[in-house]
Short mmCIF file of C-alpha atoms in Angstrom, two decimals:
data_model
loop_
_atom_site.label_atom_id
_atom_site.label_comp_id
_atom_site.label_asym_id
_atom_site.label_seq_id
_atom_site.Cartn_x
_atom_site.Cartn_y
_atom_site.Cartn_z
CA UNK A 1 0.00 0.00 0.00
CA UNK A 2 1.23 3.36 -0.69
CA UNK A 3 2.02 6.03 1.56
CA UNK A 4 0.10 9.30 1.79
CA UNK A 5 2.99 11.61 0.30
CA UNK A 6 3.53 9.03 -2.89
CA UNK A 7 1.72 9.78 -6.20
CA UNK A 8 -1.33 7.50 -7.17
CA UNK A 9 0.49 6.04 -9.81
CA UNK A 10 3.78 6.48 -11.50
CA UNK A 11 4.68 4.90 -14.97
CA UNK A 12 7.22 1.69 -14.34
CA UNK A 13 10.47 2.27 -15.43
CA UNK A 14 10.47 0.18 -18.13
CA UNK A 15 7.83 2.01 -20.08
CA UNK A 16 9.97 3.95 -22.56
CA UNK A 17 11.59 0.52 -23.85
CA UNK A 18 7.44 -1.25 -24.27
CA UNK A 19 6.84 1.16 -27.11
CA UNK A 20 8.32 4.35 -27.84
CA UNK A 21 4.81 6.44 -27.03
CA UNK A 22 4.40 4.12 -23.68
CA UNK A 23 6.13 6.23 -21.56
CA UNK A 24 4.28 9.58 -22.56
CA UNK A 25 0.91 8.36 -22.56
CA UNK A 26 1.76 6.47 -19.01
CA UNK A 27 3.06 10.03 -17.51
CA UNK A 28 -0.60 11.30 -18.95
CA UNK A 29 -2.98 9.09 -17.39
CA UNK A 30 -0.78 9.47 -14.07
CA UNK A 31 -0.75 13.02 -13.77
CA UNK A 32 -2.15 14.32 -10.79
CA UNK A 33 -4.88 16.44 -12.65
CA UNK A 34 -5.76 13.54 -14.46
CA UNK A 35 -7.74 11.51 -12.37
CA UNK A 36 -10.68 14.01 -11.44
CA UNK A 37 -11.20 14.09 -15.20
CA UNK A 38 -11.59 10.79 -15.88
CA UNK A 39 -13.49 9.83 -12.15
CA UNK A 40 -15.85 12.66 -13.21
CA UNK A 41 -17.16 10.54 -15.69
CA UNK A 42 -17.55 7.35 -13.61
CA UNK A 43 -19.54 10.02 -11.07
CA UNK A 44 -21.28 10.66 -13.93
CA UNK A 45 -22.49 6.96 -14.57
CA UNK A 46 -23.13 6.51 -11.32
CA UNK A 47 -25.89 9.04 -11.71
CA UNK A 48 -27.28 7.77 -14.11
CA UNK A 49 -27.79 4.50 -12.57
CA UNK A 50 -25.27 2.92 -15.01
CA UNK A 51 -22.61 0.23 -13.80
CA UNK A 52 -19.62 2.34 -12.62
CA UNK A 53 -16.74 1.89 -14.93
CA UNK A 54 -13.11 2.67 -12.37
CA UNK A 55 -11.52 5.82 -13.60
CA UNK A 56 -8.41 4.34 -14.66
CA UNK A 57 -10.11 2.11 -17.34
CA UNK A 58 -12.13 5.38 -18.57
CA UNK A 59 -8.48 6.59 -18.95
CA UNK A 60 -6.83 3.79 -21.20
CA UNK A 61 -9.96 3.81 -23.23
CA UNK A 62 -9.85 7.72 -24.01
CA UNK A 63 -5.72 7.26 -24.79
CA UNK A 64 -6.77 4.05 -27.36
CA UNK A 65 -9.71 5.59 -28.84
CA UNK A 66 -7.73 9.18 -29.29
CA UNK A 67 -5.24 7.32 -31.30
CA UNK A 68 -7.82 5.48 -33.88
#
């Protein structure tokens, strides 16, 4: 479990040598003004009555649908 002072997430440090736009997109979906973007929407379902979707899937979704 991770400490109060440590980021939600950090890209592993491997990511640049995956693929070379890994690393970037990884560093996007774990910036820290990221996630009240994406968990917006899953408030969003919520309201609706829909199944919640967790925000970090909403977030890999958005980065493979922005690239097709």
């Amino acid at each position: 479990m991770k400490s109060a002072h440590q980021p939600f997430c950090q890209p592993p440090p491997h990511a640049g040598r995956t693929h070379p736009g890994f690393r970037g997109t990884a560093v996007r979906i774990c910036a820290p003004d990221a996630k009240p973007h994406y968990q917006g929407l899953t408030t969003r379902l919520q309201e609706m009555g829909k199944h919640p979707v967790p925000w970090w899937f909403i977030a890999v979704v958005s980065e493979r649908d922005a690239i097709t």
